[in-house]
mmCIF file of C-alpha atoms and ligand atoms in Angstrom:
data_model
loop_
_atom_site.group_PDB
_atom_site.id
_atom_site.type_symbol
_atom_site.label_atom_id
_atom_site.label_comp_id
_atom_site.label_asym_id
_atom_site.label_seq_id
_atom_site.Cartn_x
_atom_site.Cartn_y
_atom_site.Cartn_z
ATOM 1 C CA MET A 8 -65.032 33.685 -57.874
ATOM 2 C CA ARG A 9 -68.537 33.354 -59.234
ATOM 3 C CA LYS A 10 -70.720 36.350 -58.419
ATOM 4 C CA LYS A 11 -73.930 35.147 -56.838
ATOM 5 C CA LEU A 12 -77.232 35.712 -58.576
ATOM 6 C CA ILE A 13 -80.389 36.091 -56.518
ATOM 7 C CA ALA A 14 -83.462 35.743 -58.716
ATOM 8 C CA ALA A 15 -87.136 36.237 -57.904
ATOM 9 C CA ASN A 16 -89.682 34.082 -59.683
ATOM 10 C CA TRP A 17 -93.025 35.772 -59.112
ATOM 11 C CA LYS A 18 -94.987 33.078 -60.958
ATOM 12 C CA MET A 19 -98.642 34.073 -61.549
ATOM 13 C CA TYR A 20 -98.728 36.777 -58.901
ATOM 14 C CA LYS A 21 -98.967 40.593 -58.932
ATOM 15 C CA THR A 22 -100.845 43.002 -61.162
ATOM 16 C CA PRO A 23 -98.791 45.806 -62.749
ATOM 17 C CA GLY A 24 -99.869 48.095 -59.895
ATOM 18 C CA GLN A 25 -98.719 45.582 -57.286
ATOM 19 C CA ALA A 26 -95.424 45.222 -59.129
ATOM 20 C CA ARG A 27 -94.966 49.000 -59.022
ATOM 21 C CA ASP A 28 -95.621 48.997 -55.258
ATOM 22 C CA PHE A 29 -93.096 46.192 -54.766
ATOM 23 C CA PHE A 30 -90.319 48.141 -56.483
ATOM 24 C CA ARG A 31 -91.178 51.348 -54.618
ATOM 25 C CA ASP A 32 -90.503 49.500 -51.357
ATOM 26 C CA PHE A 33 -87.808 47.058 -52.469
ATOM 27 C CA LEU A 34 -85.373 49.276 -54.383
ATOM 28 C CA PRO A 35 -84.386 51.517 -51.444
ATOM 29 C CA MET A 36 -83.710 48.368 -49.386
ATOM 30 C CA VAL A 37 -81.101 47.091 -51.847
ATOM 31 C CA ASP A 38 -79.737 50.436 -52.975
ATOM 32 C CA GLY A 39 -75.960 50.158 -53.336
ATOM 33 C CA HIS A 40 -75.996 46.369 -52.900
ATOM 34 C CA ASP A 41 -73.141 45.246 -55.105
ATOM 35 C CA ARG A 42 -72.139 41.854 -53.783
ATOM 36 C CA ASP A 43 -74.750 39.894 -55.743
ATOM 37 C CA GLU A 44 -76.671 40.261 -58.978
ATOM 38 C CA ILE A 45 -80.411 40.697 -58.506
ATOM 39 C CA VAL A 46 -83.006 39.648 -61.096
ATOM 40 C CA VAL A 47 -86.784 39.876 -60.742
ATOM 41 C CA CYS A 48 -88.985 37.799 -63.078
ATOM 42 C CA PRO A 49 -92.583 39.098 -63.100
ATOM 43 C CA ASN A 50 -95.431 37.852 -65.285
ATOM 44 C CA TYR A 51 -95.435 39.267 -68.817
ATOM 45 C CA LEU A 52 -98.007 41.986 -68.058
ATOM 46 C CA ALA A 53 -95.980 43.370 -65.165
ATOM 47 C CA ILE A 54 -92.648 43.292 -67.005
ATOM 48 C CA ASP A 55 -92.890 46.784 -68.461
ATOM 49 C CA VAL A 56 -93.792 48.376 -65.127
ATOM 50 C CA ALA A 57 -90.899 46.491 -63.534
ATOM 51 C CA ILE A 58 -88.458 47.664 -66.178
ATOM 52 C CA GLN A 59 -89.531 51.291 -65.802
ATOM 53 C CA ALA A 60 -89.301 51.032 -62.003
ATOM 54 C CA ALA A 61 -85.864 49.397 -62.021
ATOM 55 C CA LYS A 62 -84.327 51.719 -64.619
ATOM 56 C CA GLY A 63 -81.041 53.174 -63.422
ATOM 57 C CA THR A 64 -80.733 50.563 -60.647
ATOM 58 C CA LYS A 65 -78.733 47.341 -60.588
ATOM 59 C CA VAL A 66 -81.869 45.195 -60.528
ATOM 60 C CA ALA A 67 -82.406 43.345 -63.810
ATOM 61 C CA ILE A 68 -85.742 42.114 -65.094
ATOM 62 C CA GLY A 69 -86.322 38.627 -66.446
ATOM 63 C CA ALA A 70 -89.185 36.658 -67.970
ATOM 64 C CA GLN A 71 -90.524 33.321 -66.735
ATOM 65 C CA ASP A 72 -90.656 31.591 -70.117
ATOM 66 C CA LEU A 73 -90.360 32.182 -73.867
ATOM 67 C CA HIS A 74 -91.164 30.528 -77.165
ATOM 68 C CA TRP A 75 -88.210 29.395 -79.269
ATOM 69 C CA GLU A 76 -89.467 30.632 -82.652
ATOM 70 C CA ASN A 77 -88.705 34.201 -83.726
ATOM 71 C CA GLU A 78 -92.352 34.931 -84.512
ATOM 72 C CA GLY A 79 -95.356 33.109 -85.886
ATOM 73 C CA ALA A 80 -98.823 31.725 -85.362
ATOM 74 C CA PHE A 81 -98.368 30.575 -81.752
ATOM 75 C CA THR A 82 -101.358 31.929 -79.848
ATOM 76 C CA GLY A 83 -100.530 33.048 -76.347
ATOM 77 C CA GLU A 84 -96.756 32.834 -76.732
ATOM 78 C CA ILE A 85 -93.950 35.394 -76.372
ATOM 79 C CA CYS A 86 -90.601 35.264 -78.196
ATOM 80 C CA THR A 87 -87.135 36.602 -77.524
ATOM 81 C CA SER A 88 -87.346 39.676 -79.785
ATOM 82 C CA MET A 89 -90.382 40.868 -77.787
ATOM 83 C CA LEU A 90 -88.574 40.365 -74.500
ATOM 84 C CA VAL A 91 -85.408 42.074 -75.707
ATOM 85 C CA ALA A 92 -87.404 44.995 -77.173
ATOM 86 C CA VAL A 93 -88.806 45.927 -73.766
ATOM 87 C CA GLY A 94 -85.490 45.504 -71.928
ATOM 88 C CA VAL A 95 -85.668 42.001 -70.482
ATOM 89 C CA THR A 96 -82.195 40.528 -69.915
ATOM 90 C CA ASP A 97 -82.832 37.148 -68.291
ATOM 91 C CA VAL A 98 -85.270 34.307 -68.775
ATOM 92 C CA ILE A 99 -86.246 31.249 -66.737
ATOM 93 C CA ILE A 100 -86.434 28.088 -68.844
ATOM 94 C CA GLY A 101 -87.858 24.684 -67.953
ATOM 95 C CA HIS A 102 -89.283 25.506 -64.546
ATOM 96 C CA SER A 103 -90.771 22.365 -62.998
ATOM 97 C CA GLU A 104 -94.255 23.925 -63.042
ATOM 98 C CA ARG A 105 -93.944 24.309 -66.815
ATOM 99 C CA ARG A 106 -92.735 20.713 -67.065
ATOM 100 C CA GLN A 107 -95.502 19.459 -64.775
ATOM 101 C CA TYR A 108 -98.530 21.455 -65.969
ATOM 102 C CA PHE A 109 -97.712 22.737 -69.456
ATOM 103 C CA GLY A 110 -95.988 19.901 -71.249
ATOM 104 C CA GLU A 111 -92.453 21.290 -71.146
ATOM 105 C CA THR A 112 -89.955 18.584 -72.095
ATOM 106 C CA ASP A 113 -86.182 18.317 -72.148
ATOM 107 C CA ASP A 114 -86.411 18.909 -75.902
ATOM 108 C CA THR A 115 -88.403 22.139 -75.643
ATOM 109 C CA VAL A 116 -86.031 23.291 -72.910
ATOM 110 C CA ASN A 117 -83.194 22.747 -75.372
ATOM 111 C CA LEU A 118 -84.973 24.749 -78.100
ATOM 112 C CA LYS A 119 -85.720 27.567 -75.667
ATOM 113 C CA LEU A 120 -82.155 27.601 -74.390
ATOM 114 C CA LYS A 121 -80.763 27.962 -77.904
ATOM 115 C CA SER A 122 -83.233 30.716 -78.710
ATOM 116 C CA ALA A 123 -82.453 32.661 -75.528
ATOM 117 C CA LEU A 124 -78.699 32.392 -76.080
ATOM 118 C CA SER A 125 -78.986 33.525 -79.703
ATOM 119 C CA ALA A 126 -80.904 36.584 -78.533
ATOM 120 C CA GLY A 127 -78.230 37.447 -75.949
ATOM 121 C CA LEU A 128 -80.514 36.728 -72.985
ATOM 122 C CA THR A 129 -79.197 35.084 -69.823
ATOM 123 C CA PRO A 130 -81.060 31.775 -69.516
ATOM 124 C CA ILE A 131 -81.765 30.297 -66.100
ATOM 125 C CA VAL A 132 -82.298 26.624 -66.913
ATOM 126 C CA CYS A 133 -84.192 24.749 -64.197
ATOM 127 C CA VAL A 134 -83.570 21.098 -63.415
ATOM 128 C CA GLY A 135 -84.533 18.938 -60.470
ATOM 129 C CA GLU A 136 -85.859 15.588 -59.381
ATOM 130 C CA VAL A 137 -89.298 14.751 -57.967
ATOM 131 C CA LEU A 138 -89.603 13.032 -54.593
ATOM 132 C CA GLU A 139 -90.136 9.524 -56.016
ATOM 133 C CA GLU A 140 -86.960 9.878 -58.067
ATOM 134 C CA ARG A 141 -84.941 10.980 -55.054
ATOM 135 C CA GLU A 142 -86.326 8.140 -52.957
ATOM 136 C CA ALA A 143 -85.534 5.645 -55.707
ATOM 137 C CA GLY A 144 -81.921 6.862 -55.797
ATOM 138 C CA LEU A 145 -82.366 8.352 -59.271
ATOM 139 C CA THR A 146 -81.399 11.959 -58.529
ATOM 140 C CA GLU A 147 -78.075 11.773 -60.358
ATOM 141 C CA ASP A 148 -79.618 10.071 -63.413
ATOM 142 C CA VAL A 149 -82.397 12.641 -63.612
ATOM 143 C CA LEU A 150 -80.120 15.656 -63.255
ATOM 144 C CA ARG A 151 -77.632 14.296 -65.780
ATOM 145 C CA ARG A 152 -80.372 13.506 -68.294
ATOM 146 C CA GLN A 153 -82.078 16.894 -67.914
ATOM 147 C CA CYS A 154 -78.766 18.735 -68.337
ATOM 148 C CA LEU A 155 -77.482 16.572 -71.175
ATOM 149 C CA ARG A 156 -80.669 17.072 -73.178
ATOM 150 C CA ALA A 157 -80.915 20.771 -72.368
ATOM 151 C CA PHE A 158 -77.309 21.306 -73.501
ATOM 152 C CA ASN A 159 -77.686 19.264 -76.717
ATOM 153 C CA LYS A 160 -75.856 20.969 -79.622
ATOM 154 C CA VAL A 161 -75.193 24.113 -77.594
ATOM 155 C CA SER A 162 -71.604 25.340 -77.856
ATOM 156 C CA ALA A 163 -69.554 26.476 -74.882
ATOM 157 C CA LYS A 164 -68.916 29.765 -76.639
ATOM 158 C CA LYS A 165 -72.616 30.467 -77.062
ATOM 159 C CA ALA A 166 -73.544 29.197 -73.614
ATOM 160 C CA SER A 167 -71.156 31.415 -71.660
ATOM 161 C CA LYS A 168 -73.988 33.344 -69.955
ATOM 162 C CA MET A 169 -76.031 30.286 -69.071
ATOM 163 C CA VAL A 170 -77.085 29.772 -65.466
ATOM 164 C CA VAL A 171 -78.559 26.513 -64.154
ATOM 165 C CA ALA A 172 -80.992 26.383 -61.237
ATOM 166 C CA TYR A 173 -81.202 23.211 -59.195
ATOM 167 C CA GLU A 174 -84.750 23.025 -57.913
ATOM 168 C CA PRO A 175 -85.705 19.737 -56.274
ATOM 169 C CA VAL A 176 -89.411 19.575 -57.104
ATOM 170 C CA TRP A 177 -90.284 18.285 -53.622
ATOM 171 C CA ALA A 178 -88.877 21.503 -52.137
ATOM 172 C CA ILE A 179 -90.809 23.974 -54.293
ATOM 173 C CA GLY A 180 -93.556 25.775 -52.426
ATOM 174 C CA THR A 181 -93.621 23.054 -49.783
ATOM 175 C CA GLY A 182 -91.572 24.641 -47.029
ATOM 176 C CA LYS A 183 -89.170 21.693 -47.306
ATOM 177 C CA THR A 184 -85.682 22.827 -48.224
ATOM 178 C CA ALA A 185 -82.773 20.710 -49.347
ATOM 179 C CA THR A 186 -80.016 20.965 -46.764
ATOM 180 C CA PRO A 187 -76.999 22.942 -47.985
ATOM 181 C CA GLU A 188 -75.124 19.608 -48.215
ATOM 182 C CA MET A 189 -77.849 17.970 -50.315
ATOM 183 C CA ALA A 190 -77.938 20.980 -52.613
ATOM 184 C CA ALA A 191 -74.142 21.036 -52.899
ATOM 185 C CA GLU A 192 -74.110 17.372 -53.852
ATOM 186 C CA ALA A 193 -76.671 17.972 -56.613
ATOM 187 C CA HIS A 194 -74.751 21.032 -57.810
ATOM 188 C CA GLU A 195 -71.615 18.919 -58.144
ATOM 189 C CA ILE A 196 -73.498 16.483 -60.377
ATOM 190 C CA ILE A 197 -74.737 19.358 -62.549
ATOM 191 C CA ARG A 198 -71.256 20.864 -62.731
ATOM 192 C CA ALA A 199 -69.804 17.489 -63.719
ATOM 193 C CA GLU A 200 -72.357 17.214 -66.514
ATOM 194 C CA ALA A 201 -71.513 20.746 -67.663
ATOM 195 C CA ALA A 202 -67.840 19.768 -67.661
ATOM 196 C CA ASP A 203 -68.638 16.734 -69.846
ATOM 197 C CA SER A 204 -70.639 18.872 -72.258
ATOM 198 C CA PHE A 205 -68.570 22.068 -72.342
ATOM 199 C CA GLY A 206 -65.214 21.385 -70.659
ATOM 200 C CA GLN A 207 -63.976 21.982 -67.138
ATOM 201 C CA PRO A 208 -63.117 25.704 -67.481
ATOM 202 C CA PHE A 209 -66.674 26.363 -68.607
ATOM 203 C CA ALA A 210 -68.122 24.315 -65.771
ATOM 204 C CA ASP A 211 -65.923 26.108 -63.249
ATOM 205 C CA GLN A 212 -67.365 29.507 -64.174
ATOM 206 C CA MET A 213 -70.992 28.418 -64.634
ATOM 207 C CA ARG A 214 -73.343 29.577 -61.920
ATOM 208 C CA ILE A 215 -75.692 27.065 -60.328
ATOM 209 C CA LEU A 216 -78.526 28.478 -58.242
ATOM 210 C CA TYR A 217 -80.528 26.637 -55.635
ATOM 211 C CA GLY A 218 -84.311 26.976 -55.562
ATOM 212 C CA GLY A 219 -87.028 25.490 -53.367
ATOM 213 C CA SER A 220 -88.418 27.182 -50.264
ATOM 214 C CA VAL A 221 -85.549 29.654 -49.923
ATOM 215 C CA LYS A 222 -86.444 32.071 -47.121
ATOM 216 C CA PRO A 223 -84.692 34.756 -45.079
ATOM 217 C CA GLU A 224 -84.200 32.124 -42.341
ATOM 218 C CA ASN A 225 -82.312 29.602 -44.484
ATOM 219 C CA ALA A 226 -80.685 31.862 -47.074
ATOM 220 C CA HIS A 227 -77.472 32.396 -45.148
ATOM 221 C CA ALA A 228 -76.754 28.708 -44.636
ATOM 222 C CA LEU A 229 -77.504 27.906 -48.264
ATOM 223 C CA MET A 230 -75.513 30.815 -49.681
ATOM 224 C CA SER A 231 -72.514 29.993 -47.496
ATOM 225 C CA GLU A 232 -72.086 26.707 -49.334
ATOM 226 C CA LYS A 233 -69.398 27.283 -51.945
ATOM 227 C CA GLU A 234 -71.155 25.165 -54.585
ATOM 228 C CA ILE A 235 -74.263 27.347 -54.371
ATOM 229 C CA ASP A 236 -73.969 30.408 -56.578
ATOM 230 C CA GLY A 237 -77.260 32.040 -55.745
ATOM 231 C CA ALA A 238 -80.952 31.405 -55.337
ATOM 232 C CA LEU A 239 -84.147 31.213 -57.344
ATOM 233 C CA VAL A 240 -86.847 32.360 -54.964
ATOM 234 C CA GLY A 241 -90.587 31.920 -55.427
ATOM 235 C CA GLY A 242 -92.961 32.592 -52.533
ATOM 236 C CA ALA A 243 -90.517 34.557 -50.389
ATOM 237 C CA SER A 244 -89.722 36.952 -53.256
ATOM 238 C CA LEU A 245 -93.239 38.398 -53.349
ATOM 239 C CA ASP A 246 -92.732 40.495 -50.253
ATOM 240 C CA PRO A 247 -90.120 43.269 -50.605
ATOM 241 C CA THR A 248 -88.812 42.972 -47.046
ATOM 242 C CA SER A 249 -88.436 39.227 -47.252
ATOM 243 C CA PHE A 250 -86.764 39.287 -50.688
ATOM 244 C CA ALA A 251 -84.402 42.071 -49.571
ATOM 245 C CA ALA A 252 -83.464 39.977 -46.521
ATOM 246 C CA ILE A 253 -82.648 37.049 -48.810
ATOM 247 C CA VAL A 254 -80.565 39.254 -51.092
ATOM 248 C CA LYS A 255 -78.596 40.424 -48.090
ATOM 249 C CA TYR A 256 -78.535 36.953 -46.457
HETATM 250 P P1 LIG B 14 -90.499 28.553 -53.771
HETATM 251 O O1 LIG B 14 -90.398 28.460 -55.378
HETATM 252 O O2 LIG B 14 -89.384 29.465 -53.331
HETATM 253 O O3 LIG B 14 -91.866 29.146 -53.520
HETATM 254 O O4 LIG B 14 -90.343 27.188 -53.254
HETATM 255 C C1 LIG B 14 -89.169 28.362 -56.024
HETATM 256 C C2 LIG B 14 -89.369 28.259 -57.506
HETATM 257 O O5 LIG B 14 -90.342 27.611 -57.922
HETATM 258 O O6 LIG B 14 -88.596 28.808 -58.291
#
């Protein structure tokens, strides 16, 4: 049995004060919730407030990105040692918005994945097709290529904590959700690629999250699908009541 992971991706929302208010309201709503793992990924400036607020609870704090070098002249970047030093445990890698707007490639995803794993962080590697690719029947090719390149020269032993998030780009922030069946089909492709790269036992234990317009109204149906091991939630994670409802699906 793979324990589900419900992750919040806050993107470029919330000041530190707003993050503090979120946790004040959210934590009592999920107090004692043991069934799933919960991770919240705020922007870098709100990470410390989030970590202080979530101390002593089961809610973990993640980052939305990282740089793969250990330190250096990389203006504006953050590396793993900085994240680990403040208590971050998880990190999103290769989100489609980073790919689309900030030049993230399969190769930089691979570098970031290796760096996160070496630092003991749990990487949440995002993959997913755009609408034109789906319509052209290329979904499988795209998912296989993104995974294959992300996993390049990563060993099964090192990758044991890795989580993959399937996020069809056409479903992100659009209100359009993949049906549970569509998501399950994509997850099977990703799991097959993981089996090719790391072996079947590894693939069987690897968690694959679904992301793209997950809301309290559709969370139950999605999470009931046995191929779906959790959710990566953007918009609906900004409100404590709505994110708590998703966690409890
Ligand atoms: P959304 O975003 O839930 O707002 O669609 C998901 C994501 O980008 O991770």
